[in-house]
mmCIF file of C-alpha atoms and ligand atoms in Angstrom:
data_model
loop_
_atom_site.group_PDB
_atom_site.id
_atom_site.type_symbol
_atom_site.label_atom_id
_atom_site.label_comp_id
_atom_site.label_asym_id
_atom_site.label_seq_id
_atom_site.Cartn_x
_atom_site.Cartn_y
_atom_site.Cartn_z
ATOM 1 C CA MET A 1 122.283 85.243 79.666
ATOM 2 C CA SER A 2 123.211 82.066 81.812
ATOM 3 C CA ASP A 3 123.628 84.196 84.779
ATOM 4 C CA MET A 4 120.200 85.633 84.468
ATOM 5 C CA ASN A 5 118.968 82.373 84.038
ATOM 6 C CA THR A 6 120.502 81.018 87.175
ATOM 7 C CA ILE A 7 118.974 83.991 89.163
ATOM 8 C CA THR A 8 115.920 83.519 87.623
ATOM 9 C CA ALA A 9 115.840 80.032 88.748
ATOM 10 C CA GLU A 10 116.923 80.870 92.253
ATOM 11 C CA ARG A 11 114.313 83.122 92.749
ATOM 12 C CA ALA A 12 111.271 81.150 91.482
ATOM 13 C CA GLY A 13 112.648 78.343 93.832
ATOM 14 C CA ARG A 14 112.592 80.379 96.565
ATOM 15 C CA ARG A 15 109.424 82.203 95.995
ATOM 16 C CA GLU A 16 107.465 78.575 95.989
ATOM 17 C CA SER A 17 108.764 77.912 99.347
ATOM 18 C CA ALA A 18 109.736 80.982 101.610
ATOM 19 C CA ALA A 19 107.908 83.862 103.105
ATOM 20 C CA PRO A 20 107.835 87.007 100.883
ATOM 21 C CA ARG A 21 110.646 89.264 101.411
ATOM 22 C CA ILE A 22 110.376 92.672 102.328
ATOM 23 C CA MET A 23 112.726 95.564 102.604
ATOM 24 C CA ILE A 24 112.315 98.990 104.624
ATOM 25 C CA VAL A 25 114.469 101.463 103.816
ATOM 26 C CA GLU A 26 114.087 104.014 106.674
ATOM 27 C CA ASP A 27 116.499 106.351 108.553
ATOM 28 C CA GLU A 28 114.380 106.539 111.632
ATOM 29 C CA PRO A 29 115.106 103.456 113.914
ATOM 30 C CA SER A 30 111.834 103.592 115.931
ATOM 31 C CA ILE A 31 109.746 103.396 112.805
ATOM 32 C CA ALA A 32 111.766 100.901 111.296
ATOM 33 C CA LEU A 33 112.163 98.943 113.958
ATOM 34 C CA MET A 34 108.240 98.944 114.945
ATOM 35 C CA LEU A 35 107.332 98.129 111.145
ATOM 36 C CA ALA A 36 110.263 95.165 111.326
ATOM 37 C CA TYR A 37 108.724 93.803 114.073
ATOM 38 C CA ASN A 38 104.969 93.555 113.265
ATOM 39 C CA LEU A 39 106.121 92.324 109.347
ATOM 40 C CA GLU A 40 108.066 89.552 111.221
ATOM 41 C CA ALA A 41 105.196 88.580 113.333
ATOM 42 C CA ALA A 42 102.804 88.358 110.444
ATOM 43 C CA GLY A 43 105.395 85.726 108.882
ATOM 44 C CA PHE A 44 107.439 88.133 106.459
ATOM 45 C CA LEU A 45 111.423 88.092 106.302
ATOM 46 C CA VAL A 46 112.368 91.657 106.650
ATOM 47 C CA GLU A 47 115.535 93.334 105.903
ATOM 48 C CA ARG A 48 116.287 96.808 107.369
ATOM 49 C CA ILE A 49 118.456 99.691 105.613
ATOM 50 C CA GLU A 50 118.858 103.045 106.477
ATOM 51 C CA ARG A 51 120.658 104.823 103.599
ATOM 52 C CA GLY A 52 119.353 105.540 100.500
ATOM 53 C CA ASP A 53 122.623 104.923 98.539
ATOM 54 C CA GLU A 54 122.881 101.416 100.353
ATOM 55 C CA ALA A 55 119.474 100.689 99.522
ATOM 56 C CA GLU A 56 120.149 101.311 95.932
ATOM 57 C CA LEU A 57 123.145 98.632 96.073
ATOM 58 C CA ARG A 58 121.156 95.911 97.968
ATOM 59 C CA LEU A 59 118.072 96.499 95.415
ATOM 60 C CA ALA A 60 120.373 96.113 92.314
ATOM 61 C CA GLU A 61 121.763 92.850 94.021
ATOM 62 C CA GLN A 62 118.509 91.621 95.176
ATOM 63 C CA PRO A 63 115.404 92.929 95.020
ATOM 64 C CA PRO A 64 112.499 92.036 97.719
ATOM 65 C CA ASP A 65 109.070 91.051 96.795
ATOM 66 C CA LEU A 66 107.917 94.594 98.334
ATOM 67 C CA LEU A 67 109.848 97.653 99.256
ATOM 68 C CA ILE A 68 108.903 100.191 101.947
ATOM 69 C CA LEU A 69 110.630 103.284 101.177
ATOM 70 C CA ASP A 70 110.887 106.280 102.895
ATOM 71 C CA TRP A 71 110.727 109.491 101.302
ATOM 72 C CA MET A 72 113.370 111.713 103.165
ATOM 73 C CA LEU A 73 116.446 109.387 103.469
ATOM 74 C CA PRO A 74 120.429 110.296 103.911
ATOM 75 C CA GLY A 75 122.336 109.463 100.649
ATOM 76 C CA VAL A 76 119.957 109.286 97.808
ATOM 77 C CA SER A 77 116.114 110.098 98.460
ATOM 78 C CA GLY A 78 113.162 107.839 98.071
ATOM 79 C CA LEU A 79 111.838 109.780 95.112
ATOM 80 C CA GLU A 80 114.936 109.023 93.436
ATOM 81 C CA ILE A 81 115.211 105.473 94.397
ATOM 82 C CA CYS A 82 111.747 104.818 92.807
ATOM 83 C CA ARG A 83 112.335 106.884 89.888
ATOM 84 C CA ARG A 84 115.472 104.738 89.210
ATOM 85 C CA LEU A 85 113.780 101.288 90.058
ATOM 86 C CA ARG A 86 110.800 102.026 87.480
ATOM 87 C CA ALA A 87 113.662 102.526 84.787
ATOM 88 C CA ARG A 88 115.086 99.353 85.031
ATOM 89 C CA GLU A 89 113.616 96.465 83.690
ATOM 90 C CA ARG A 90 114.312 93.898 86.613
ATOM 91 C CA THR A 91 112.543 96.567 89.155
ATOM 92 C CA ARG A 92 110.113 98.030 86.921
ATOM 93 C CA THR A 93 107.118 96.181 88.639
ATOM 94 C CA LEU A 94 108.560 95.744 92.252
ATOM 95 C CA PRO A 95 105.624 96.717 94.550
ATOM 96 C CA VAL A 96 106.886 99.900 96.420
ATOM 97 C CA ILE A 97 105.146 101.584 99.200
ATOM 98 C CA MET A 98 106.271 105.192 99.786
ATOM 99 C CA LEU A 99 106.526 106.692 103.766
ATOM 100 C CA THR A 100 106.582 110.347 104.220
ATOM 101 C CA ALA A 101 105.932 112.908 106.798
ATOM 102 C CA ARG A 102 104.648 114.989 104.215
ATOM 103 C CA GLY A 103 100.862 114.987 103.368
ATOM 104 C CA GLU A 104 99.953 117.502 101.028
ATOM 105 C CA GLU A 105 98.235 116.441 97.933
ATOM 106 C CA LYS A 106 100.951 117.949 95.398
ATOM 107 C CA GLU A 107 103.279 115.491 97.207
ATOM 108 C CA ARG A 108 101.270 112.444 97.243
ATOM 109 C CA VAL A 109 100.750 113.060 93.353
ATOM 110 C CA ARG A 110 104.540 113.463 93.104
ATOM 111 C CA GLY A 111 105.165 110.297 94.868
ATOM 112 C CA LEU A 112 102.793 108.079 92.960
ATOM 113 C CA SER A 113 103.773 109.921 89.525
ATOM 114 C CA VAL A 114 107.418 108.490 90.404
ATOM 115 C CA GLY A 115 105.927 104.703 90.034
ATOM 116 C CA ALA A 116 105.078 104.352 94.113
ATOM 117 C CA ASP A 117 102.261 101.677 94.178
ATOM 118 C CA ASP A 118 100.936 103.237 97.530
ATOM 119 C CA TYR A 119 101.788 105.708 99.796
ATOM 120 C CA ILE A 120 101.190 106.392 103.450
ATOM 121 C CA VAL A 121 101.456 109.377 105.416
ATOM 122 C CA LYS A 122 103.106 109.239 108.906
ATOM 123 C CA PRO A 123 101.985 108.915 111.683
ATOM 124 C CA PHE A 124 99.969 106.049 110.520
ATOM 125 C CA SER A 125 98.469 102.840 112.230
ATOM 126 C CA ILE A 126 100.005 99.404 112.347
ATOM 127 C CA PRO A 127 96.852 97.582 111.341
ATOM 128 C CA GLU A 128 96.454 100.230 108.632
ATOM 129 C CA PHE A 129 100.091 99.452 107.404
ATOM 130 C CA MET A 130 99.570 96.055 107.510
ATOM 131 C CA ALA A 131 96.662 96.190 105.436
ATOM 132 C CA ARG A 132 97.812 98.188 102.808
ATOM 133 C CA VAL A 133 101.027 95.708 102.641
ATOM 134 C CA GLN A 134 98.840 92.424 102.374
ATOM 135 C CA ALA A 135 96.866 94.414 99.774
ATOM 136 C CA LEU A 136 99.565 95.331 97.363
ATOM 137 C CA LEU A 137 101.009 91.983 97.679
ATOM 138 C CA ARG A 138 97.903 90.332 96.663
ATOM 139 C CA ARG A 139 97.345 92.619 94.100
ATOM 140 C CA ALA A 140 101.259 92.259 92.678
ATOM 141 C CA SER A 141 101.416 88.470 92.910
ATOM 142 C CA PRO A 142 98.090 86.873 93.357
ATOM 143 C CA GLY A 143 98.518 83.526 94.709
ATOM 144 C CA ARG A 144 101.038 84.326 96.938
ATOM 145 C CA ILE A 145 98.809 84.885 99.719
ATOM 146 C CA ALA A 146 96.149 82.746 99.648
ATOM 147 C CA SER A 147 92.802 84.419 99.744
ATOM 148 C CA LYS A 148 91.223 81.565 101.689
ATOM 149 C CA LEU A 149 92.607 80.285 105.158
ATOM 150 C CA THR A 150 91.295 76.969 105.982
ATOM 151 C CA GLN A 151 91.523 74.778 108.990
ATOM 152 C CA GLY A 152 89.443 71.704 109.355
ATOM 153 C CA GLU A 153 85.965 72.432 108.866
ATOM 154 C CA ILE A 154 86.489 76.387 109.297
ATOM 155 C CA GLN A 155 87.279 78.485 106.312
ATOM 156 C CA LEU A 156 88.033 82.242 106.318
ATOM 157 C CA ASP A 157 87.920 84.089 102.855
ATOM 158 C CA ARG A 158 89.839 87.569 103.401
ATOM 159 C CA GLU A 159 88.151 88.884 100.409
ATOM 160 C CA THR A 160 84.673 88.242 101.045
ATOM 161 C CA ARG A 161 85.307 88.650 104.908
ATOM 162 C CA ARG A 162 83.459 85.874 105.332
ATOM 163 C CA VAL A 163 83.865 82.735 107.728
ATOM 164 C CA PHE A 164 82.237 79.208 107.567
ATOM 165 C CA ARG A 165 82.251 76.526 109.884
ATOM 166 C CA ALA A 166 81.119 73.271 107.883
ATOM 167 C CA GLY A 167 79.065 75.501 105.737
ATOM 168 C CA ARG A 168 77.359 77.436 108.068
ATOM 169 C CA GLU A 169 78.226 80.983 108.317
ATOM 170 C CA LEU A 170 79.659 82.537 111.484
ATOM 171 C CA HIS A 171 79.292 86.287 111.863
ATOM 172 C CA LEU A 172 81.732 87.953 113.346
ATOM 173 C CA GLY A 173 82.649 91.516 114.426
ATOM 174 C CA PRO A 174 85.555 92.956 112.449
ATOM 175 C CA THR A 175 87.669 92.910 115.316
ATOM 176 C CA GLU A 176 86.877 88.753 115.863
ATOM 177 C CA PHE A 177 87.461 88.243 112.342
ATOM 178 C CA ARG A 178 91.063 89.942 112.214
ATOM 179 C CA LEU A 179 91.680 87.910 115.549
ATOM 180 C CA LEU A 180 90.661 84.811 113.592
ATOM 181 C CA GLU A 181 92.753 85.714 110.576
ATOM 182 C CA TYR A 182 95.696 86.479 112.423
ATOM 183 C CA LEU A 183 95.597 83.343 114.615
ATOM 184 C CA MET A 184 94.702 81.106 111.519
ATOM 185 C CA GLU A 185 97.662 82.200 109.577
ATOM 186 C CA LYS A 186 100.045 80.510 112.205
ATOM 187 C CA PRO A 187 98.188 77.421 113.527
ATOM 188 C CA GLY A 188 99.891 76.297 116.874
ATOM 189 C CA ARG A 189 101.681 79.704 117.471
ATOM 190 C CA VAL A 190 101.132 81.093 120.866
ATOM 191 C CA PHE A 191 100.736 84.741 120.817
ATOM 192 C CA SER A 192 100.747 87.043 124.076
ATOM 193 C CA ARG A 193 97.864 89.389 124.699
ATOM 194 C CA ALA A 194 100.619 92.011 124.318
ATOM 195 C CA GLN A 195 101.485 90.964 120.764
ATOM 196 C CA LEU A 196 97.749 90.537 119.849
ATOM 197 C CA LEU A 197 97.173 93.993 121.045
ATOM 198 C CA ASP A 198 100.016 95.333 118.745
ATOM 199 C CA SER A 199 99.043 93.495 115.951
ATOM 200 C CA ILE A 200 95.467 94.080 116.060
ATOM 201 C CA TRP A 201 94.363 97.145 117.787
ATOM 202 C CA GLY A 202 97.807 98.815 116.906
ATOM 203 C CA LEU A 203 100.802 99.881 118.947
ATOM 204 C CA SER A 204 99.219 103.254 120.112
ATOM 205 C CA SER A 205 96.015 101.860 121.244
ATOM 206 C CA GLU A 206 95.560 102.510 125.209
ATOM 207 C CA ILE A 207 93.333 99.605 125.319
ATOM 208 C CA ASP A 208 93.601 97.292 128.096
ATOM 209 C CA GLU A 209 95.024 93.346 127.763
ATOM 210 C CA ARG A 210 91.853 92.446 129.120
ATOM 211 C CA THR A 211 90.068 93.594 125.884
ATOM 212 C CA VAL A 212 91.748 90.453 124.194
ATOM 213 C CA ASP A 213 90.179 88.017 126.523
ATOM 214 C CA VAL A 214 87.147 89.682 126.051
ATOM 215 C CA HIS A 215 87.288 89.390 122.253
ATOM 216 C CA VAL A 216 88.533 86.064 122.226
ATOM 217 C CA GLY A 217 85.663 84.775 124.360
ATOM 218 C CA ARG A 218 83.293 86.561 121.712
ATOM 219 C CA LEU A 219 85.302 84.648 119.028
ATOM 220 C CA ARG A 220 84.836 81.253 120.922
ATOM 221 C CA ARG A 221 80.914 81.843 121.433
ATOM 222 C CA ALA A 222 80.711 82.851 117.476
ATOM 223 C CA ILE A 223 83.057 79.751 116.550
ATOM 224 C CA ALA A 224 81.908 76.838 118.703
ATOM 225 C CA ARG A 225 77.970 76.331 119.311
ATOM 226 C CA GLY A 226 76.710 73.476 121.679
ATOM 227 C CA ARG A 227 79.564 70.508 121.420
ATOM 228 C CA GLN A 228 81.350 71.466 118.718
ATOM 229 C CA ARG A 229 85.292 71.775 119.496
ATOM 230 C CA ASP A 230 86.849 74.889 120.051
ATOM 231 C CA PRO A 231 89.765 75.297 118.156
ATOM 232 C CA LEU A 232 91.178 78.174 120.311
ATOM 233 C CA ARG A 233 93.502 77.399 122.727
ATOM 234 C CA THR A 234 94.610 79.214 125.984
ATOM 235 C CA VAL A 235 97.971 78.633 127.045
ATOM 236 C CA ARG A 236 97.904 79.804 130.645
ATOM 237 C CA GLY A 237 100.607 82.542 131.621
ATOM 238 C CA SER A 238 101.370 82.956 127.948
ATOM 239 C CA GLY A 239 98.236 83.749 125.757
ATOM 240 C CA TYR A 240 96.285 82.140 122.572
ATOM 241 C CA SER A 241 96.754 80.116 119.783
ATOM 242 C CA PHE A 242 94.915 78.207 116.898
ATOM 243 C CA ASP A 243 94.992 74.760 117.827
ATOM 244 C CA GLU A 244 97.128 73.186 114.677
ATOM 245 C CA THR A 245 95.770 69.888 115.542
ATOM 246 C CA PHE A 246 91.905 71.051 114.770
ATOM 247 C CA GLY A 247 90.259 69.167 112.320
ATOM 248 C CA ARG A 248 92.783 66.690 111.508
ATOM 249 C CA GLU A 249 91.191 63.663 113.235
ATOM 250 C CA GLY A 250 87.802 65.089 112.113
ATOM 251 C CA MET A 251 88.833 65.148 108.465
ATOM 252 C CA ALA A 252 90.217 62.130 108.392
ATOM 253 C CA SER A 253 87.307 60.344 109.752
ATOM 254 C CA ALA A 254 84.891 62.529 108.048
ATOM 255 C CA SER A 255 85.990 62.569 104.374
ATOM 256 C CA ALA A 256 88.833 60.011 104.033
ATOM 257 C CA PRO A 257 88.174 56.445 103.526
ATOM 258 C CA PRO A 258 89.347 54.352 106.483
ATOM 259 C CA THR A 259 93.131 52.683 105.803
ATOM 260 C CA THR A 260 93.732 49.990 108.339
HETATM 261 CA CA1 CA B 1 113.350 109.742 106.939
#
């Protein structure tokens, strides 16, 4: 009992401070690598496991915040792992996304009937996959992922898909919205054009890197009118970032009383 309490306290402590932990159980290295790369770029802590039996041991030891589970695995099948997770108290509500090459309705129903929360058929696009992960995490633990991102006077609402600057609504296209959301999640971090292409358009897209410049340009024009400060930084030879100092001085003079 005291052991359980210790574990619970540890997990609670970590939950407040650290990024969500995602376990990928997938025996195809190229898929596992691609998913891990994109999840890590989005700020998640990722653990990769190739065998079903090995996954069971790790899951009993330390369940993640979300599990990506391939259906066909060496050792124990994903279907069986999911069934067993649901039978145990500690993992009964663990969010699970099943991956499979099978796309038949009957199989889909079978996957969901053993308790998977979501089901993705290969091949799938990375933006689609990332959206499902975020949606499931939000459903599973609201508050874990903020529904609003705020930097200075810019506020982005993921649920209503609306963006405001100083109370005025900005009208962004879907790509500009995703671009802004992505950059605002990690203020200060510089993303290369290739990284932005992978994360926002998907690895399989055959879009030219100059497309990124075009959309950043559109986003800039929508976000900073007239003499308003531009929160997006172009880092020569590297890429783009959301300026982490944006709004700090402005906020201090606009809303806080002078302290000197
Ligand atoms: Ca497999």
